[in-house]
Tab-separated table of C-alpha atoms in Angstrom:
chain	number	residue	atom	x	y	z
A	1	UNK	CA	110.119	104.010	183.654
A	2	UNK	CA	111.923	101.055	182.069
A	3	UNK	CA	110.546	98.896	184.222
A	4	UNK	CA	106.906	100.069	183.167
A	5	UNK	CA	107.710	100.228	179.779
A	6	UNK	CA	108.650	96.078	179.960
A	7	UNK	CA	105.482	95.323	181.521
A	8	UNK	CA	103.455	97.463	178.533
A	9	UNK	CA	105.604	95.389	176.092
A	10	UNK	CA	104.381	91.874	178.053
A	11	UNK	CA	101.049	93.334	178.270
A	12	UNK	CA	101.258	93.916	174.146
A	13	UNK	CA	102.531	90.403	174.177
A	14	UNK	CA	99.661	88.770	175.667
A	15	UNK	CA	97.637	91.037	174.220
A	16	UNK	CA	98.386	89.610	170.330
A	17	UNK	CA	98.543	85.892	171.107
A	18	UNK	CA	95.008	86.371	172.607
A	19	UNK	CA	94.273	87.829	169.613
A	20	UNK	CA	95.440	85.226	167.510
A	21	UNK	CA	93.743	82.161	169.815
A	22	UNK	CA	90.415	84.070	169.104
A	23	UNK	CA	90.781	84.268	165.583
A	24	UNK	CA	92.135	80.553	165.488
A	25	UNK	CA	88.516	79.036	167.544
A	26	UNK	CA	86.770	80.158	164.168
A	27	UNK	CA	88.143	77.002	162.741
A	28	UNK	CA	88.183	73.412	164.797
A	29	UNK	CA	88.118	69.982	163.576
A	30	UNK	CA	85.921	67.496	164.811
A	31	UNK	CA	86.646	64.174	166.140
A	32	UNK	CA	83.817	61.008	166.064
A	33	UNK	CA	84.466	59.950	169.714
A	34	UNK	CA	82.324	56.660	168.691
A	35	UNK	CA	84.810	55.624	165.750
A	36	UNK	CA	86.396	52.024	166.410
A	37	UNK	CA	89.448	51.588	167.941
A	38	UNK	CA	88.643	54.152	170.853
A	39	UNK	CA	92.047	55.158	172.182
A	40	UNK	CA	91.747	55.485	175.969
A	41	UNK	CA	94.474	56.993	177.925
A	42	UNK	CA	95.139	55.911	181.903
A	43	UNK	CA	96.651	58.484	183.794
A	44	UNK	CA	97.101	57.695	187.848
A	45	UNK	CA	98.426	61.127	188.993
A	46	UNK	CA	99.673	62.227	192.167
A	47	UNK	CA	98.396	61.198	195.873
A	48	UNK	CA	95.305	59.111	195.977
A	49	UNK	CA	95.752	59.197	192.308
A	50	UNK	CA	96.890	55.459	191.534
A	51	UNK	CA	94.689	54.022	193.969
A	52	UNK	CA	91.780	55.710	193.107
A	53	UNK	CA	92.066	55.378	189.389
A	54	UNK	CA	93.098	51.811	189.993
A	55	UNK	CA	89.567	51.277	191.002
A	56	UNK	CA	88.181	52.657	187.537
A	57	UNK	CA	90.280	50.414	185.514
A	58	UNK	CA	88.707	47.411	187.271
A	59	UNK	CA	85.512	48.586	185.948
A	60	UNK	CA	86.620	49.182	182.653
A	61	UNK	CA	88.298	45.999	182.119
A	62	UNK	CA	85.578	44.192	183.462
A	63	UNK	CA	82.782	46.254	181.418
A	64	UNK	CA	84.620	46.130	178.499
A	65	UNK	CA	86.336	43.075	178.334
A	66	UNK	CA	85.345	42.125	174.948
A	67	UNK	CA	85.969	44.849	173.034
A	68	UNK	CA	89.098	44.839	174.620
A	69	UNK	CA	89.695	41.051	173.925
A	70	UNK	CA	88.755	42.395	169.795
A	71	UNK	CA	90.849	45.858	170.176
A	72	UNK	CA	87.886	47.855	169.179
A	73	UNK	CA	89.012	49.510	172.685
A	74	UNK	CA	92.373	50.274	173.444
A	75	UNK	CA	93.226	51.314	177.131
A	76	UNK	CA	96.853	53.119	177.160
A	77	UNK	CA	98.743	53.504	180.052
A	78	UNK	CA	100.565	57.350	180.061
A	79	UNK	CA	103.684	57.816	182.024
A	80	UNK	CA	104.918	60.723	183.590
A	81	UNK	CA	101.708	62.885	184.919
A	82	UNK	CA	103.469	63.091	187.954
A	83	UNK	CA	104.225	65.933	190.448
A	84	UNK	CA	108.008	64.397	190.375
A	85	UNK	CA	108.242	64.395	186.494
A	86	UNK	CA	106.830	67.883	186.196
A	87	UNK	CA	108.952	69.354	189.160
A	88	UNK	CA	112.158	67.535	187.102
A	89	UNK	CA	110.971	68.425	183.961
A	90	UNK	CA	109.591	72.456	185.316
A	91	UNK	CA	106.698	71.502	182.880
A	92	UNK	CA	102.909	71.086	184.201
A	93	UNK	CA	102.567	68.542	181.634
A	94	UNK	CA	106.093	67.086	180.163
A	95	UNK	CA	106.081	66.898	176.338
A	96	UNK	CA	106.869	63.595	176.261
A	97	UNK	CA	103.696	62.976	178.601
A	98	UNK	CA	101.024	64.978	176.021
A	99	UNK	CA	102.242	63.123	173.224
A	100	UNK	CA	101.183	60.059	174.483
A	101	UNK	CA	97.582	61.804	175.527
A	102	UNK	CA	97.365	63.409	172.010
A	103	UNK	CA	97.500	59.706	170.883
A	104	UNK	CA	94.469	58.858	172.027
A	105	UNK	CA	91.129	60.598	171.718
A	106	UNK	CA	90.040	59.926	175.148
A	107	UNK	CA	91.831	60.609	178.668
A	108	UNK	CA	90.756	58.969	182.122
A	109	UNK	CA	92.966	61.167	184.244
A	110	UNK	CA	93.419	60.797	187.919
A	111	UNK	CA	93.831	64.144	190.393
A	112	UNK	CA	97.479	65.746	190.061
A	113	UNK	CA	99.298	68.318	192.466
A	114	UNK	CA	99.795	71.799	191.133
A	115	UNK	CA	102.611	73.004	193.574
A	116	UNK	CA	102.172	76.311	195.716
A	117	UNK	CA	104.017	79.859	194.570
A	118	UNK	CA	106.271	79.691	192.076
A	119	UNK	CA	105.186	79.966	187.895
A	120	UNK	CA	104.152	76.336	187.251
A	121	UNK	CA	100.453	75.932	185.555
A	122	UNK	CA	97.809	73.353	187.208
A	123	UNK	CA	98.447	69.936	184.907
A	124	UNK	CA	94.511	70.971	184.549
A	125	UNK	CA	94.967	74.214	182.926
A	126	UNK	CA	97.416	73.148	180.713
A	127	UNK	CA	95.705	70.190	179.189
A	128	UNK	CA	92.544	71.958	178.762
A	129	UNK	CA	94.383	74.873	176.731
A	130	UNK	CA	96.848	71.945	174.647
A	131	UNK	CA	93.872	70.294	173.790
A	132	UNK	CA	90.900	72.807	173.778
A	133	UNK	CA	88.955	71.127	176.381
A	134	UNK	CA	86.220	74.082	176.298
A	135	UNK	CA	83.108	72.384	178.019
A	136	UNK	CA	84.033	71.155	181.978
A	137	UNK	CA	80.804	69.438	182.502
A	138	UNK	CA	79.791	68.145	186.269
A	139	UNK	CA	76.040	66.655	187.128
A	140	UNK	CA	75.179	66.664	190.809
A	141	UNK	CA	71.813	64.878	191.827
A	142	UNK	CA	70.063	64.399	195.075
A	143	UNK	CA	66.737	62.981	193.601
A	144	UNK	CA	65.249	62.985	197.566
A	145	UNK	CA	66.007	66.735	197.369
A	146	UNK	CA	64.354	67.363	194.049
A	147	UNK	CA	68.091	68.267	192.622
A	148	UNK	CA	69.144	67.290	189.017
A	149	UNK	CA	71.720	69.733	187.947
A	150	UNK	CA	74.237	69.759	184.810
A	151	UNK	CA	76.559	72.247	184.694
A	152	UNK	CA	78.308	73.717	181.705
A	153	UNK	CA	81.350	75.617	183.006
A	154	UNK	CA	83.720	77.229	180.172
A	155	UNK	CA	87.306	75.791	180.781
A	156	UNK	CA	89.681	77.707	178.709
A	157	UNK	CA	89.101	81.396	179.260
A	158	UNK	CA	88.020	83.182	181.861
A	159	UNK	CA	90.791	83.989	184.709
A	160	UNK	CA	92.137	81.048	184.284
A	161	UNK	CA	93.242	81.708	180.350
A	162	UNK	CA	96.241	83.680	182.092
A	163	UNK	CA	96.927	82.615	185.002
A	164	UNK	CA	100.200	82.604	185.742
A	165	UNK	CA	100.974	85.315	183.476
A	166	UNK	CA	99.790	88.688	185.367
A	167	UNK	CA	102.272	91.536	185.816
A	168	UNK	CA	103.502	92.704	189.193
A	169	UNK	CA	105.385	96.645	190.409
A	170	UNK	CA	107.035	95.214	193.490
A	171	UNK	CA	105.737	97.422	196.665
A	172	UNK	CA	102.955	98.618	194.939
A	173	UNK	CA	100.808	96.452	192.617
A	174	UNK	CA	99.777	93.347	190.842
A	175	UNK	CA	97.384	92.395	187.843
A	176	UNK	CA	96.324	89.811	186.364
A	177	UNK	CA	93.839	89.225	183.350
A	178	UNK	CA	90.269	87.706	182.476
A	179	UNK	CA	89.892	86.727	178.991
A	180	UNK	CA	86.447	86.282	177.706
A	181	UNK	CA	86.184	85.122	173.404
A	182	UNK	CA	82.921	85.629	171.138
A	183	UNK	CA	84.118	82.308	169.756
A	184	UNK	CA	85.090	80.537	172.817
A	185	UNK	CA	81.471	81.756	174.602
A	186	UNK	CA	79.398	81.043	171.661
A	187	UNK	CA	80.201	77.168	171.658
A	188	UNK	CA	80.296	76.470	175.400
A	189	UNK	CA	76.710	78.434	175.292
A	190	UNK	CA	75.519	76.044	172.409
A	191	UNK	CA	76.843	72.850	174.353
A	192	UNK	CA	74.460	74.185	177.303
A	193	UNK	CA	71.643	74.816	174.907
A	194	UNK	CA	71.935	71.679	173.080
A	195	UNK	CA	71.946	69.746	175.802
A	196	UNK	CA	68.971	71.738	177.580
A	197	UNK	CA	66.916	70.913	174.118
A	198	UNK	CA	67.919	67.384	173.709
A	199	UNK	CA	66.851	66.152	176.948
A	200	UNK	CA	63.988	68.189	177.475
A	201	UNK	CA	65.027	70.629	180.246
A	202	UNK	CA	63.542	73.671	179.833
A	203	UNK	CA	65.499	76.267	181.558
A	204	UNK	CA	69.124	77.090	181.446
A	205	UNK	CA	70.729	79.387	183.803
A	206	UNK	CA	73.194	81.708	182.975
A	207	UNK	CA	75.364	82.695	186.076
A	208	UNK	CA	78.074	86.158	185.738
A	209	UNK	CA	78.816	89.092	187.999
A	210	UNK	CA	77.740	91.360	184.883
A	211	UNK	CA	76.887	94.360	186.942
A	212	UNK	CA	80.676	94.115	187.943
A	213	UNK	CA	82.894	92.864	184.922
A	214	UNK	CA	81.010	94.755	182.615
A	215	UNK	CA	83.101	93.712	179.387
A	216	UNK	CA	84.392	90.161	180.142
A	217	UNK	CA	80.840	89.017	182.120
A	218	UNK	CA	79.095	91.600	180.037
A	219	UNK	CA	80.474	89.513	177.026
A	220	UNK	CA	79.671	86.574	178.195
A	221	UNK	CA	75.684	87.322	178.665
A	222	UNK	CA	75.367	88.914	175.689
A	223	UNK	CA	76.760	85.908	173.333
A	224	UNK	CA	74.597	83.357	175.780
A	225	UNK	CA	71.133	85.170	175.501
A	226	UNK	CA	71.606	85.969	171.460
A	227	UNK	CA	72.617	81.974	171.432
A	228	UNK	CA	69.122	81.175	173.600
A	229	UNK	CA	67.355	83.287	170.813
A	230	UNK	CA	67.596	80.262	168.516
A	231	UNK	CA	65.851	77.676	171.284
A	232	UNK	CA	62.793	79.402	171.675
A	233	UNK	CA	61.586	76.426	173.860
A	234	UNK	CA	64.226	76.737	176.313
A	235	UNK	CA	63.741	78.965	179.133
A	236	UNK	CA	66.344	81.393	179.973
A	237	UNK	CA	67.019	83.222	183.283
A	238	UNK	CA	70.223	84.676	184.147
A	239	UNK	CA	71.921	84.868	188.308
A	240	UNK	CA	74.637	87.022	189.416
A	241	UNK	CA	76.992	84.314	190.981
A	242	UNK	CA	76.796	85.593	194.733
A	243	UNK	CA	73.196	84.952	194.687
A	244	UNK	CA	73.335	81.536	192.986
A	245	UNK	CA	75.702	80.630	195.352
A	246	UNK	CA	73.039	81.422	197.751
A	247	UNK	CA	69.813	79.980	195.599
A	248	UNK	CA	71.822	76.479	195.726
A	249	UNK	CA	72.029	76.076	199.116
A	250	UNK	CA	68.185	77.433	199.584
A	251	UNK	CA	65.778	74.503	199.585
A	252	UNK	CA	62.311	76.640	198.035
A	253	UNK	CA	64.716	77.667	195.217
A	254	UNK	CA	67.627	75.254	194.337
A	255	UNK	CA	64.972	72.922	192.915
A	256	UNK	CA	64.061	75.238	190.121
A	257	UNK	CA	67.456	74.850	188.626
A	258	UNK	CA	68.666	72.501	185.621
A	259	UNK	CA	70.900	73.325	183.204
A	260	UNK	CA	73.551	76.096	184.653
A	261	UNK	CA	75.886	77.983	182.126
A	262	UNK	CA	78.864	79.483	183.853
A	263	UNK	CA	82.230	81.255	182.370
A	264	UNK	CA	85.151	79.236	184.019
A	265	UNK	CA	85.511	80.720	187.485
A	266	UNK	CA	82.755	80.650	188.691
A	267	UNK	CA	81.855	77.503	187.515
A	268	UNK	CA	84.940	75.897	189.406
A	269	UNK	CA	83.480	77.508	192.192
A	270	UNK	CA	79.746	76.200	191.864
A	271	UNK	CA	80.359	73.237	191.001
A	272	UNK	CA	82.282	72.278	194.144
A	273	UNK	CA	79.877	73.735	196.106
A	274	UNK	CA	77.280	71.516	194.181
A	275	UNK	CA	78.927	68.505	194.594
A	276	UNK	CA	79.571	69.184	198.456
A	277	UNK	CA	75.257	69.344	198.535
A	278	UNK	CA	75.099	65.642	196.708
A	279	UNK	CA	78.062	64.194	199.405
A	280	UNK	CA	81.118	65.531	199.105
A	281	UNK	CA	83.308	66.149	195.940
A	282	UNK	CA	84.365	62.489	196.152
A	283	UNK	CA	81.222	62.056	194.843
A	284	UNK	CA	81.267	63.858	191.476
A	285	UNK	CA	82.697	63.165	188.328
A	286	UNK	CA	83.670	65.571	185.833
A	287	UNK	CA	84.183	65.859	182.058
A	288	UNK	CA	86.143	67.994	179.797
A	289	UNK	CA	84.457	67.901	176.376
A	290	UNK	CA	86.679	69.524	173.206
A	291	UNK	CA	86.066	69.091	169.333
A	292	UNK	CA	89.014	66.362	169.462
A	293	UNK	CA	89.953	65.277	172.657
A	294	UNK	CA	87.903	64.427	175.807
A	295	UNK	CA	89.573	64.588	179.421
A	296	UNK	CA	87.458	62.488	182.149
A	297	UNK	CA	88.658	63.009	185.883
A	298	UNK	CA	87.223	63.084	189.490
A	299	UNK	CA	86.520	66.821	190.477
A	300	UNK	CA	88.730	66.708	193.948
A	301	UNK	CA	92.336	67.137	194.555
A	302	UNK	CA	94.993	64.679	195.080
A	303	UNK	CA	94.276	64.618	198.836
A	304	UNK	CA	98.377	64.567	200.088
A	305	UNK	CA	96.904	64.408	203.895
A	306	UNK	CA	95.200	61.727	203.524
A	307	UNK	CA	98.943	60.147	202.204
A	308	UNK	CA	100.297	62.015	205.012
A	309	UNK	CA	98.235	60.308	207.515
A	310	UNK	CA	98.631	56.661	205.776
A	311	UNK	CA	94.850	56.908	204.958
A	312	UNK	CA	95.043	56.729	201.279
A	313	UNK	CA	93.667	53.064	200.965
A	314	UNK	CA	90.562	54.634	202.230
A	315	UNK	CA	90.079	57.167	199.346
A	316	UNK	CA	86.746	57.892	197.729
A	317	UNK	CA	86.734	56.489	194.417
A	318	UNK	CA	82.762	57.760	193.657
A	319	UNK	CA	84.451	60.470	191.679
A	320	UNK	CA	86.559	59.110	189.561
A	321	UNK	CA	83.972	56.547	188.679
A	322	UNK	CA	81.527	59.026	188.107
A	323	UNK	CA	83.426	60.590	185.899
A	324	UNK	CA	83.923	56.969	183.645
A	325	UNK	CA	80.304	56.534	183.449
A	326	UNK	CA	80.465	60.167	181.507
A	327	UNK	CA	83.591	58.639	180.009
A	328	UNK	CA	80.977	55.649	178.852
A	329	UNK	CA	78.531	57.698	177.591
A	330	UNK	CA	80.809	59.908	175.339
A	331	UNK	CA	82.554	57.159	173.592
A	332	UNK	CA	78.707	56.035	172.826
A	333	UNK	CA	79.097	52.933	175.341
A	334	UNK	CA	75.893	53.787	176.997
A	335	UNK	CA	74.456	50.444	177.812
A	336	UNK	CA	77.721	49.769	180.145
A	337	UNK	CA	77.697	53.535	181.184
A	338	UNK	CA	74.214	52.703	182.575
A	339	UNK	CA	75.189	49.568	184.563
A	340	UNK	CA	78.017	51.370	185.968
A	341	UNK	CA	75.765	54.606	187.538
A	342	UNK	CA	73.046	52.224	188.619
A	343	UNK	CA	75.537	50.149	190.960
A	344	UNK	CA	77.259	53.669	191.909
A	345	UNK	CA	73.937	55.137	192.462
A	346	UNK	CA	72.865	52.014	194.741
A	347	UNK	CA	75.727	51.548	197.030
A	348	UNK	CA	75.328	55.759	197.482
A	349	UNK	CA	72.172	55.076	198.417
A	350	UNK	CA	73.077	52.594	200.837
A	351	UNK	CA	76.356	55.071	202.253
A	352	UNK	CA	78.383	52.456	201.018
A	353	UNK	CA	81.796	54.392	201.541
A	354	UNK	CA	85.313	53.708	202.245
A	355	UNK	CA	86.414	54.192	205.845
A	356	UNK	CA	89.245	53.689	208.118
A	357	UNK	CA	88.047	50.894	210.374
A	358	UNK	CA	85.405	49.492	207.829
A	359	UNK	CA	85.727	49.059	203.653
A	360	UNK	CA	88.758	49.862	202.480
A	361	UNK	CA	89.358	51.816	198.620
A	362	UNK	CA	90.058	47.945	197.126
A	363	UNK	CA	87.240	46.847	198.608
A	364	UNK	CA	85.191	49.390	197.619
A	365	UNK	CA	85.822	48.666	193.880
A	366	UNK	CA	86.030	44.958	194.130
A	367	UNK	CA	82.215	45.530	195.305
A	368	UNK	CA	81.176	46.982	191.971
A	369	UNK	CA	82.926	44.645	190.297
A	370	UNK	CA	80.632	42.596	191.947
A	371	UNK	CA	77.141	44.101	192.050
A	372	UNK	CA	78.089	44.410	187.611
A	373	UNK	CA	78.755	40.607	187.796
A	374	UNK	CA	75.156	40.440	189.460
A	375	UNK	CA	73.869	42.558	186.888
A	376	UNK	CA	75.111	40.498	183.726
């Protein structure tokens, strides 16, 4: 009885701060991601990490080396994202580590390790709750298979909003929680809209298990069809995610899709599967849009076996380059985000790809570096 009564008191616990999170998305800031200097921050993480993100900086010093020369760009190198620091530390992101991210506006982050078992958070999870990344936002296109998808995954609520913080009755059960906002839905569904109605895509998808998770999913569709409402010239359709996973791997139907609004889950879930259609998930880069800070990253792992195995110099870095084109684009750089995905989308084209026996990672970026000298 004791016992129960502590996990109703946690339960209570979680239950007000919740609460209090909802109450406090009412009221955001907004930061001008264009406004000179842009603060960039570099951060290698674990594994292929370093030499993966190595390639990126190449880019961006090459790309922008004037407004680096003037300072109206500032890259920033952050210490301590590492899977040594935070085991040291027992913090998925040190303190000492998001200070230096919080000073800058902008974050080019590299894949980190999130250890098995125990009660440490993904570096992920924690950085999108610290600084309200709510829109995860991965495109995946296969133009010779009619594919152009964006999707708009939620990235702070969902099952992921409490993790590591579900209650267990040794030998006979465990919970844990989904957490689904009006707030927190209403502005990932507007991100989707917006988007949808700026570029002239006239369908989003909304993707939930609503005939399941009748409150949290249930939730979720409401807020996103009362938001469509107000874009009358954007289609709407709505999937239960078992049969989009299906639809996207169907070739008379996957074509039909555009813009796809998921709540977090899922959308981790989709999205991989997505990127695995356009190549692999070396292939796809991923943002993580908030109201004041921006998180850019490849959408893969930090790929120990390939360490293990002394294969690292032949990492993928598609993703993580990917993901600095978005980068480019945010920050309003969009003339040098469009060289960059032209040369990417060229040497895909072509299967140029890192390989043991053939181009190594180095080689690999020292090649775009070229093809952008080419370019001018």
């Amino acid at each position: 009885m004791q016992e129960f009564n502590m996990l109703t008191e946690t339960f209570s616990q979680l239950l007000q701060e919740q609460v209090l999170r909802a109450e406090q998305l009412k009221n955001t800031v907004h930061t001008d991601f264009t406004k000179r200097p842009i603060h960039i921050g570099i951060a290698d993480g674990d594994g292929i990490g370093p030499i993966i993100v190595r390639q990126a900086v190449k880019a961006l010093q090459f790309l922008l080396a004037r407004e680096i020369r003037e300072q109206s760009v500032i890259l920033h190198t952050i210490e301590g994202l590492t899977i040594e620091n935070r085991l040291k530390t027992g913090k998925s992101v040190p303190d000492d580590t998001l200070q230096q991210i919080k000073g800058c506006s902008v974050l080019l982050k590299g894949p980190t390790t999130t250890p098995g078992g125990g009660t440490m958070t993904s570096a992920n999870v924690t950085l999108r709750k610290e600084l309200d990344l709510y829109a995860n936002i991965r495109p995946v296109c296969v133009p010779e298979e009619g594919i152009d998808w964006i999707f708009f995954r939620e990235n702070t609520e969902g099952e992921y909003t409490l993790g590591s913080k579900g209650i267990e009755i040794p030998g006979l059960l465990a919970m844990d929680f989904k957490v689904i906002t009006q707030a927190g839905t209403e502005r990932i569904a507007r991100a989707a809209f917006d988007y949808a109605h700026q570029h002239g895509d006239c369908k989003v998808t909304i993707v939930t298990k609503a005939n399941i998770m009748k409150k949290t999913d249930g939730l979720f569709s409401a807020i996103c069809h009362e938001i469509a409402k107000q874009y009358p010239e954007v289609e709407c359709e709505e999937y239960y995610v078992d049969i989009m996973a299906a639809n996207l791997i169907n070739p008379s139907t996957r074509s039909s899709f555009r813009v796809v609004l998921t709540p977090n889950l899922y959308g981790d879930i989709l999205t991989d599967e997505a990127a695995q259609i356009q190549g692999g998930v070396g292939t796809a880069g991923s943002a993580n849009i908030g109201s004041q800070y921006a998180m850019f990253e490849a959408i893969h792992g930090s790929a120990p076996r390939l360490i293990e195995q002394g294969l690292g110099e032949f990492a993928d870095p598609q993703s993580i380059l990917r993901a600095t084109v978005m980068m480019l684009d945010h920050i309003g750089l969009n003339t040098y985000a469009d060289q960059l995905k032209h040369v990417l989308d060229c040497m895909h084209q072509e299967k140029l790809t890192p390989a043991p026996g053939g181009m190594t990672t180095d080689a690999f970026g020292d090649e775009v570096i070229r093809r952008l000298q080419v370019l001018g």
